[in-house]
Structure formats: structure tokens, C-alpha cells
Amino acid sequence: MTAGIVIAVIGSLAFAAAAVLQALGAEQVAQRAAIREERRRSAAAHPSLRSTAATMLTVPFLIGFVFDIIGFVATIASARLIPLFLSQTIISARLVATALLAMVFLKVGLTLRDWISGAVIVLSLVLLAVSAGREGVEHTSWMHWAVLVAGPALIALGVIMMRRLRTHIAAVTGLIAGAVFGVMAVASRILDGLDPLDLSVLFTDPALYALLLSGIGGFYLFTVALQTGSVNAAAAALVVGQTVLPGAVGIAFLGDVTRAGWGPVAIVAFVAAVLGGVVLSSSGAVTAVETADAANAPRGYGHPPREAGHR
């Protein structure tokens, strides 16, 4: 249990460090004030491929990419070691570290509400860790195919919704992106051929391909969500999708349990952590990081431009 919690915390910190470093890389290429002015002049304006490439080649961005890989591996490992309702909540709590790092490196101030929501998340995670029981080890073969179907199906739904909707695009797409990341976590848990390592089993397991497709698809959808509407709404919806779906699947199908008598505490702590994450996602520090990342991501997806007034 302890090892899984430590790995999940490392993953959460790695994702936060990656986001802030990539935002720093974006700032080295273009000042956010200039980007805002450009987008006021034209709703269709977007970074050129040259500026995007320049951002991706900065030292902070490249180091951030390494941290992204660490976070990805930690997500997979923690999903196999502790209950999904705990591992995914810890991973989504990266917003706390993101806000703190943004305060230090991006010079973004935190409000009293930010500090309170961050404290609620940390306290909730402590209670959730104490109340968590063993992770489930039993699952049926149909789940390997279910995640392979569910991941692409959710990705397709996300693409359809972002093309059809005219309002609330960021929230809906962010929620679906979170659900796709949830599928990735479930696929990580049930993946065969890792312990002990057996490549013939690993590469013939549908869950492996569900994991890869969901990881890539979730990243794509969340990037689109950041570019098509409110950054706050996208980040808040991601927290909900990334925690609720895998947590429920872990309990219902994988045998994740709480300690005897600690069920009510776990429920309250889980809800508080999710709500704290939703509130913290509206922090100016989190918004600054996500906006800088989205501003320099390549466009051309065919989705509607960012709604006027949203940053």
C-alpha cells in the first residue's frame, strides 16, 4: 500500500512539474500578453507551426516532457498497487502542486480560496489513504476487451461533441478526456504480462492497446478542451472524469475495498478531494499554466475557435 501511494504522489508531482516547465517553455517563445492581444484581433488566430516547434525545443519544455513520461509510468504502476479510487485521486491532486509551482516560478499569486481548497485536498487524501483497503486482484477476461472498446468509443464521442456543441465545449470535452484517462487506469490494473514479465502475453493483451490509445486520446481531447473554451471548466471536468469513473469501476468490478468500518470516511474524503480539485482548477495559478500550454499547442483540429471572453 505504502509503495503505491508513494508512486502515485511521484506521478502527481511529475505531472505538475511537467505542466509548469512546459508553460515556462511557452513563455520563452511568446509573452502571454502578446498572445491575448493577437487573439482579440482575430478569433481564428493561433500559434504558427514555427512557434509551436520552438516551444517544444526549449529546455524547460523538453525536461517537462521527461516528467510527463515519469507521471505516465507512475500512473500505471500506482493503479496496479492501490485501489483506483485512491490512485486516481492522488494523480488528479497534481493541481495542488501545479498551483504551488506556478506561484514560485510563474509568479502567480494564490488566493485564500486556493489555499483552503488545497488544504482540503491534502487532508482528504490523507483520510482516503488511511481508509483504503486492499486493491482488487480479480477480474474477468471480458474486461480486457471492454476497455479496448470503451477507450476509442469515448474518444470518438469526444470528437463528435466538440464538433457539434456550440456552448460548454470545454467542460464536456474535459469530462470525456477525464473518463478516457480513467479507462487507461483500469486498463493498467488488469494488464497481463507485467508481473512476471512475459512479452508474449503482454503484447497479445487487448488492455495494452487500450492503455496506449486511451493515454494518447485523453491527452488529445484535453488539449482540445483547453483550446475551445474555459480553461477552468476543462480542468474541473477532467478532475471529475478522471476520478469518479475509475473509482466506481474499481469498486464494482475489480474488488477495490476500504478498511472495515471506514467506508463512510472514504466516501466523504473522496467527494471532498474531488470538489477541492474542481474549486482549485479555477485558481489563477492553474489557469496560467494550462493557458500557456494550450496557447502553444498545434491547432488545425477543425473544432470551433475559443469562445470570446474565455482565457
CSV table of C-alpha atoms in Angstrom, one decimal:
chain,number,residue,atom,x,y,z
A,1,MET,CA,0.0,0.0,0.0
A,2,THR,CA,2.7,2.5,1.0
A,3,ALA,CA,4.7,1.9,-2.2
A,4,GLY,CA,1.6,2.5,-4.3
A,5,ILE,CA,0.8,5.8,-2.5
A,6,VAL,CA,4.4,7.0,-2.9
A,7,ILE,CA,4.4,6.1,-6.6
A,8,ALA,CA,1.1,7.9,-7.1
A,9,VAL,CA,2.4,11.0,-5.3
A,10,ILE,CA,5.6,10.9,-7.5
A,11,GLY,CA,3.3,10.8,-10.6
A,12,SER,CA,1.2,13.7,-9.4
A,13,LEU,CA,4.3,15.8,-8.7
A,14,ALA,CA,5.8,14.8,-12.0
A,15,PHE,CA,2.7,15.9,-14.0
A,16,ALA,CA,2.6,19.2,-12.1
A,17,ALA,CA,6.3,19.8,-12.8
A,18,ALA,CA,5.8,19.0,-16.4
A,19,ALA,CA,2.9,21.4,-16.8
A,20,VAL,CA,4.8,24.3,-15.2
A,21,LEU,CA,8.0,23.6,-17.1
A,22,GLN,CA,6.1,23.5,-20.4
A,23,ALA,CA,4.4,26.7,-19.5
A,24,LEU,CA,7.9,28.2,-18.9
A,25,GLY,CA,9.0,27.0,-22.3
A,26,ALA,CA,5.9,28.6,-23.9
A,27,GLU,CA,6.7,31.9,-22.1
A,28,GLN,CA,10.3,31.8,-23.6
A,29,VAL,CA,8.8,31.8,-27.1
A,30,ALA,CA,5.9,34.3,-26.7
A,31,GLN,CA,4.6,36.5,-24.0
A,32,ARG,CA,1.1,35.8,-22.9
A,33,ALA,CA,0.1,39.4,-23.2
A,34,ALA,CA,1.0,39.4,-26.9
A,35,ILE,CA,-0.9,36.2,-27.4
A,36,ARG,CA,-4.0,37.7,-25.8
A,37,GLU,CA,-3.8,40.8,-28.0
A,38,GLU,CA,-3.4,38.7,-31.1
A,39,ARG,CA,-6.5,36.7,-30.2
A,40,ARG,CA,-8.5,39.8,-29.5
A,41,ARG,CA,-7.9,40.9,-33.1
A,42,SER,CA,-8.9,37.6,-34.6
A,43,ALA,CA,-10.8,34.7,-33.0
A,44,ALA,CA,-9.2,32.4,-35.5
A,45,ALA,CA,-5.7,33.4,-34.7
A,46,HIS,CA,-3.4,30.7,-33.5
A,47,PRO,CA,0.3,30.0,-33.0
A,48,SER,CA,2.3,29.1,-36.1
A,49,LEU,CA,3.9,25.7,-36.5
A,50,ARG,CA,7.3,27.5,-36.2
A,51,SER,CA,6.4,29.0,-32.8
A,52,THR,CA,5.0,25.6,-31.6
A,53,ALA,CA,8.2,23.8,-32.7
A,54,ALA,CA,10.3,26.5,-31.0
A,55,THR,CA,8.3,26.0,-27.8
A,56,MET,CA,8.8,22.2,-27.9
A,57,LEU,CA,12.5,22.6,-28.3
A,58,THR,CA,13.1,24.8,-25.3
A,59,VAL,CA,15.0,23.2,-22.4
A,60,PRO,CA,12.1,23.6,-19.9
A,61,PHE,CA,9.6,22.0,-22.3
A,62,LEU,CA,11.9,19.1,-23.0
A,63,ILE,CA,12.5,18.5,-19.3
A,64,GLY,CA,8.8,18.8,-18.8
A,65,PHE,CA,8.3,16.0,-21.4
A,66,VAL,CA,10.5,13.7,-19.3
A,67,PHE,CA,8.4,14.5,-16.3
A,68,ASP,CA,5.3,13.6,-18.3
A,69,ILE,CA,6.7,10.2,-19.1
A,70,ILE,CA,7.5,9.7,-15.4
A,71,GLY,CA,4.0,10.7,-14.5
A,72,PHE,CA,2.6,8.3,-17.1
A,73,VAL,CA,4.6,5.4,-15.8
A,74,ALA,CA,3.7,6.2,-12.2
A,75,THR,CA,0.0,6.3,-13.1
A,76,ILE,CA,0.2,2.8,-14.5
A,77,ALA,CA,2.2,1.5,-11.6
A,78,SER,CA,0.1,3.0,-8.8
A,79,ALA,CA,-3.1,1.7,-10.5
A,80,ARG,CA,-1.8,-1.8,-10.0
A,81,LEU,CA,-0.7,-1.3,-6.4
A,82,ILE,CA,-3.5,0.6,-4.7
A,83,PRO,CA,-7.3,1.0,-5.1
A,84,LEU,CA,-8.2,3.1,-8.1
A,85,PHE,CA,-10.3,5.5,-6.0
A,86,LEU,CA,-7.1,6.3,-4.2
A,87,SER,CA,-4.5,6.3,-7.0
A,88,GLN,CA,-6.6,8.4,-9.4
A,89,THR,CA,-7.5,10.9,-6.7
A,90,ILE,CA,-3.8,11.3,-5.9
A,91,ILE,CA,-2.9,11.8,-9.5
A,92,SER,CA,-5.7,14.4,-10.0
A,93,ALA,CA,-4.4,16.2,-6.9
A,94,ARG,CA,-1.5,17.4,-9.1
A,95,LEU,CA,-3.4,20.7,-9.3
A,96,VAL,CA,-2.2,21.4,-5.7
A,97,ALA,CA,1.5,21.0,-6.8
A,98,THR,CA,0.8,22.9,-10.0
A,99,ALA,CA,-0.6,25.9,-8.1
A,100,LEU,CA,2.3,26.0,-5.7
A,101,LEU,CA,4.9,25.6,-8.5
A,102,ALA,CA,3.2,28.3,-10.6
A,103,MET,CA,3.3,30.6,-7.6
A,104,VAL,CA,7.1,30.2,-7.4
A,105,PHE,CA,8.1,30.0,-11.0
A,106,LEU,CA,5.4,31.9,-12.8
A,107,LYS,CA,4.9,34.5,-10.1
A,108,VAL,CA,1.2,33.9,-9.9
A,109,GLY,CA,-0.5,34.8,-6.6
A,110,LEU,CA,-2.7,32.3,-4.7
A,111,THR,CA,-6.0,33.5,-3.1
A,112,LEU,CA,-7.3,32.4,0.3
A,113,ARG,CA,-9.8,30.1,-1.6
A,114,ASP,CA,-6.9,28.4,-3.4
A,115,TRP,CA,-5.1,27.7,-0.1
A,116,ILE,CA,-8.2,26.4,1.6
A,117,SER,CA,-9.1,24.1,-1.4
A,118,GLY,CA,-5.5,22.9,-1.5
A,119,ALA,CA,-5.6,22.1,2.2
A,120,VAL,CA,-8.9,20.3,1.8
A,121,ILE,CA,-7.5,18.1,-1.0
A,122,VAL,CA,-4.4,17.2,1.1
A,123,LEU,CA,-6.4,16.4,4.2
A,124,SER,CA,-8.9,14.4,2.1
A,125,LEU,CA,-6.0,12.4,0.6
A,126,VAL,CA,-4.7,11.5,4.0
A,127,LEU,CA,-8.1,10.3,5.1
A,128,LEU,CA,-8.6,8.4,1.9
A,129,ALA,CA,-5.2,6.7,2.3
A,130,VAL,CA,-6.0,5.7,5.9
A,131,SER,CA,-9.4,4.3,4.9
A,132,ALA,CA,-8.3,2.5,1.8
A,133,GLY,CA,-8.2,-1.3,2.0
A,134,ARG,CA,-6.5,-3.7,-0.4
A,135,GLU,CA,-6.6,-3.3,-4.2
A,136,GLY,CA,-8.7,-5.8,-6.1
A,137,VAL,CA,-6.8,-8.6,-7.9
A,138,GLU,CA,-9.7,-10.4,-9.6
A,139,HIS,CA,-11.2,-9.6,-12.9
A,140,THR,CA,-12.8,-11.4,-15.8
A,141,SER,CA,-11.4,-11.7,-19.3
A,142,TRP,CA,-14.2,-9.7,-20.9
A,143,MET,CA,-12.9,-6.5,-19.2
A,144,HIS,CA,-9.7,-6.6,-21.4
A,145,TRP,CA,-11.9,-6.3,-24.4
A,146,ALA,CA,-14.3,-3.8,-22.7
A,147,VAL,CA,-11.5,-1.3,-22.1
A,148,LEU,CA,-10.3,-1.6,-25.7
A,149,VAL,CA,-13.8,-0.8,-26.9
A,150,ALA,CA,-14.6,1.9,-24.2
A,151,GLY,CA,-11.4,4.0,-24.9
A,152,PRO,CA,-11.9,4.5,-28.6
A,153,ALA,CA,-15.7,4.9,-28.2
A,154,LEU,CA,-15.2,7.7,-25.6
A,155,ILE,CA,-12.6,9.4,-27.8
A,156,ALA,CA,-15.0,9.3,-30.8
A,157,LEU,CA,-17.7,10.7,-28.6
A,158,GLY,CA,-15.4,13.5,-27.5
A,159,VAL,CA,-14.6,14.4,-31.1
A,160,ILE,CA,-18.2,14.4,-32.1
A,161,MET,CA,-19.2,16.5,-29.1
A,162,MET,CA,-16.5,19.1,-29.7
A,163,ARG,CA,-17.6,19.5,-33.3
A,164,ARG,CA,-21.3,19.6,-32.6
A,165,LEU,CA,-21.6,21.7,-29.5
A,166,ARG,CA,-21.6,25.4,-29.5
A,167,THR,CA,-21.5,26.0,-25.8
A,168,HIS,CA,-19.9,24.3,-22.8
A,169,ILE,CA,-17.4,22.6,-25.2
A,170,ALA,CA,-14.5,22.8,-22.8
A,171,ALA,CA,-16.4,21.2,-19.9
A,172,VAL,CA,-17.9,18.4,-21.9
A,173,THR,CA,-14.7,17.6,-23.7
A,174,GLY,CA,-12.7,17.8,-20.5
A,175,LEU,CA,-15.1,15.5,-18.8
A,176,ILE,CA,-14.8,12.9,-21.6
A,177,ALA,CA,-11.0,13.3,-21.6
A,178,GLY,CA,-11.0,12.5,-17.9
A,179,ALA,CA,-13.1,9.4,-18.5
A,180,VAL,CA,-10.7,8.3,-21.2
A,181,PHE,CA,-7.8,8.7,-18.7
A,182,GLY,CA,-10.0,6.6,-16.3
A,183,VAL,CA,-10.2,3.9,-18.9
A,184,MET,CA,-6.4,4.0,-19.1
A,185,ALA,CA,-6.1,3.5,-15.3
A,186,VAL,CA,-8.5,0.5,-15.5
A,187,ALA,CA,-6.5,-1.0,-18.4
A,188,SER,CA,-3.3,-0.5,-16.3
A,189,ARG,CA,-4.8,-2.5,-13.4
A,190,ILE,CA,-5.9,-5.5,-15.5
A,191,LEU,CA,-3.0,-5.6,-17.9
A,192,ASP,CA,-1.4,-9.1,-18.0
A,193,GLY,CA,2.2,-9.9,-18.8
A,194,LEU,CA,3.9,-7.4,-16.5
A,195,ASP,CA,4.3,-9.4,-13.2
A,196,PRO,CA,6.1,-11.5,-14.1
A,197,LEU,CA,7.2,-10.0,-17.4
A,198,ASP,CA,6.0,-12.1,-20.3
A,199,LEU,CA,6.2,-10.2,-23.6
A,200,SER,CA,4.1,-12.8,-25.5
A,201,VAL,CA,1.3,-12.3,-23.0
A,202,LEU,CA,1.8,-8.6,-22.8
A,203,PHE,CA,1.6,-7.8,-26.5
A,204,THR,CA,-1.4,-10.1,-27.0
A,205,ASP,CA,-3.5,-8.5,-24.2
A,206,PRO,CA,-6.1,-6.0,-25.6
A,207,ALA,CA,-5.7,-4.0,-22.4
A,208,LEU,CA,-2.2,-2.9,-23.5
A,209,TYR,CA,-3.6,-1.3,-26.6
A,210,ALA,CA,-6.5,0.2,-24.7
A,211,LEU,CA,-3.9,1.7,-22.3
A,212,LEU,CA,-1.9,3.3,-25.2
A,213,LEU,CA,-4.9,4.5,-27.1
A,214,SER,CA,-6.6,6.0,-24.1
A,215,GLY,CA,-3.4,7.8,-23.0
A,216,ILE,CA,-2.9,9.4,-26.4
A,217,GLY,CA,-6.6,10.1,-26.9
A,218,GLY,CA,-7.1,11.6,-23.4
A,219,PHE,CA,-4.2,13.9,-23.9
A,220,TYR,CA,-5.6,15.0,-27.3
A,221,LEU,CA,-9.1,15.6,-26.0
A,222,PHE,CA,-7.9,17.6,-23.0
A,223,THR,CA,-5.6,19.8,-25.2
A,224,VAL,CA,-8.6,20.5,-27.5
A,225,ALA,CA,-10.8,21.2,-24.4
A,226,LEU,CA,-8.2,23.8,-23.3
A,227,GLN,CA,-8.3,25.5,-26.7
A,228,THR,CA,-12.1,25.6,-27.2
A,229,GLY,CA,-13.4,27.3,-24.1
A,230,SER,CA,-12.9,28.0,-20.5
A,231,VAL,CA,-9.6,26.5,-19.1
A,232,ASN,CA,-11.2,26.4,-15.7
A,233,ALA,CA,-14.2,24.4,-16.9
A,234,ALA,CA,-11.9,21.9,-18.8
A,235,ALA,CA,-9.6,21.4,-15.8
A,236,ALA,CA,-12.5,21.0,-13.4
A,237,ALA,CA,-14.3,18.5,-15.6
A,238,LEU,CA,-11.1,16.5,-16.1
A,239,VAL,CA,-10.8,16.0,-12.3
A,240,VAL,CA,-14.3,14.6,-12.1
A,241,GLY,CA,-14.0,12.3,-15.1
A,242,GLN,CA,-10.5,11.1,-14.1
A,243,THR,CA,-11.5,10.1,-10.5
A,244,VAL,CA,-15.2,9.1,-10.4
A,245,LEU,CA,-15.3,6.6,-13.3
A,246,PRO,CA,-12.2,4.5,-12.5
A,247,GLY,CA,-13.0,4.7,-8.7
A,248,ALA,CA,-16.5,3.3,-9.4
A,249,VAL,CA,-15.2,0.6,-11.8
A,250,GLY,CA,-12.5,-0.4,-9.2
A,251,ILE,CA,-15.2,-1.0,-6.5
A,252,ALA,CA,-17.8,-2.5,-8.7
A,253,PHE,CA,-15.7,-4.9,-10.9
A,254,LEU,CA,-12.2,-5.1,-9.6
A,255,GLY,CA,-12.7,-5.7,-5.9
A,256,ASP,CA,-11.2,-2.5,-4.5
A,257,VAL,CA,-12.4,-2.1,-0.9
A,258,THR,CA,-12.0,0.2,2.1
A,259,ARG,CA,-10.9,-0.9,5.6
A,260,ALA,CA,-13.6,-2.4,7.7
A,261,GLY,CA,-15.8,0.4,9.1
A,262,TRP,CA,-14.0,3.1,7.1
A,263,GLY,CA,-16.4,3.2,4.2
A,264,PRO,CA,-18.2,6.4,5.1
A,265,VAL,CA,-14.9,8.2,5.8
A,266,ALA,CA,-13.6,7.1,2.4
A,267,ILE,CA,-16.8,8.4,0.7
A,268,VAL,CA,-16.6,11.8,2.4
A,269,ALA,CA,-12.9,12.1,1.7
A,270,PHE,CA,-13.3,11.1,-1.9
A,271,VAL,CA,-16.1,13.6,-2.5
A,272,ALA,CA,-14.1,16.4,-0.7
A,273,ALA,CA,-11.0,15.7,-2.7
A,274,VAL,CA,-12.9,15.9,-6.0
A,275,LEU,CA,-14.7,19.0,-5.0
A,276,GLY,CA,-11.5,20.6,-3.8
A,277,GLY,CA,-9.9,19.8,-7.2
A,278,VAL,CA,-12.8,21.4,-9.0
A,279,VAL,CA,-12.5,24.5,-6.9
A,280,LEU,CA,-8.7,24.7,-7.3
A,281,SER,CA,-9.0,24.3,-11.0
A,282,SER,CA,-10.3,27.8,-11.1
A,283,SER,CA,-7.2,29.1,-9.5
A,284,GLY,CA,-5.3,31.8,-11.4
A,285,ALA,CA,-2.2,29.8,-11.0
A,286,VAL,CA,-3.7,26.6,-12.6
A,287,THR,CA,-5.3,28.7,-15.3
A,288,ALA,CA,-2.0,30.4,-16.1
A,289,VAL,CA,-0.2,27.1,-16.6
A,290,GLU,CA,-3.0,25.4,-18.6
A,291,THR,CA,-3.5,28.5,-20.8
A,292,ALA,CA,0.2,28.8,-21.6
A,293,ASP,CA,0.3,25.1,-22.6
A,294,ALA,CA,-2.8,25.3,-24.7
A,295,ALA,CA,-1.7,28.6,-26.4
A,296,ASN,CA,1.3,26.9,-27.9
A,297,ALA,CA,-0.3,23.6,-28.8
A,298,PRO,CA,-0.7,22.9,-32.5
A,299,ARG,CA,-4.1,23.6,-33.9
A,300,GLY,CA,-6.0,22.6,-37.0
A,301,TYR,CA,-8.3,20.1,-35.5
A,302,GLY,CA,-11.4,21.5,-37.2
A,303,HIS,CA,-13.0,22.5,-33.9
A,304,PRO,CA,-14.7,25.8,-33.2
A,305,PRO,CA,-12.5,28.7,-32.0
A,306,ARG,CA,-12.3,29.6,-28.3
A,307,GLU,CA,-15.4,31.4,-27.2
A,308,ALA,CA,-14.9,35.1,-26.8
A,309,GLY,CA,-14.1,36.2,-23.3
A,310,HIS,CA,-12.6,32.9,-22.1
A,311,ARG,CA,-9.0,32.5,-21.3
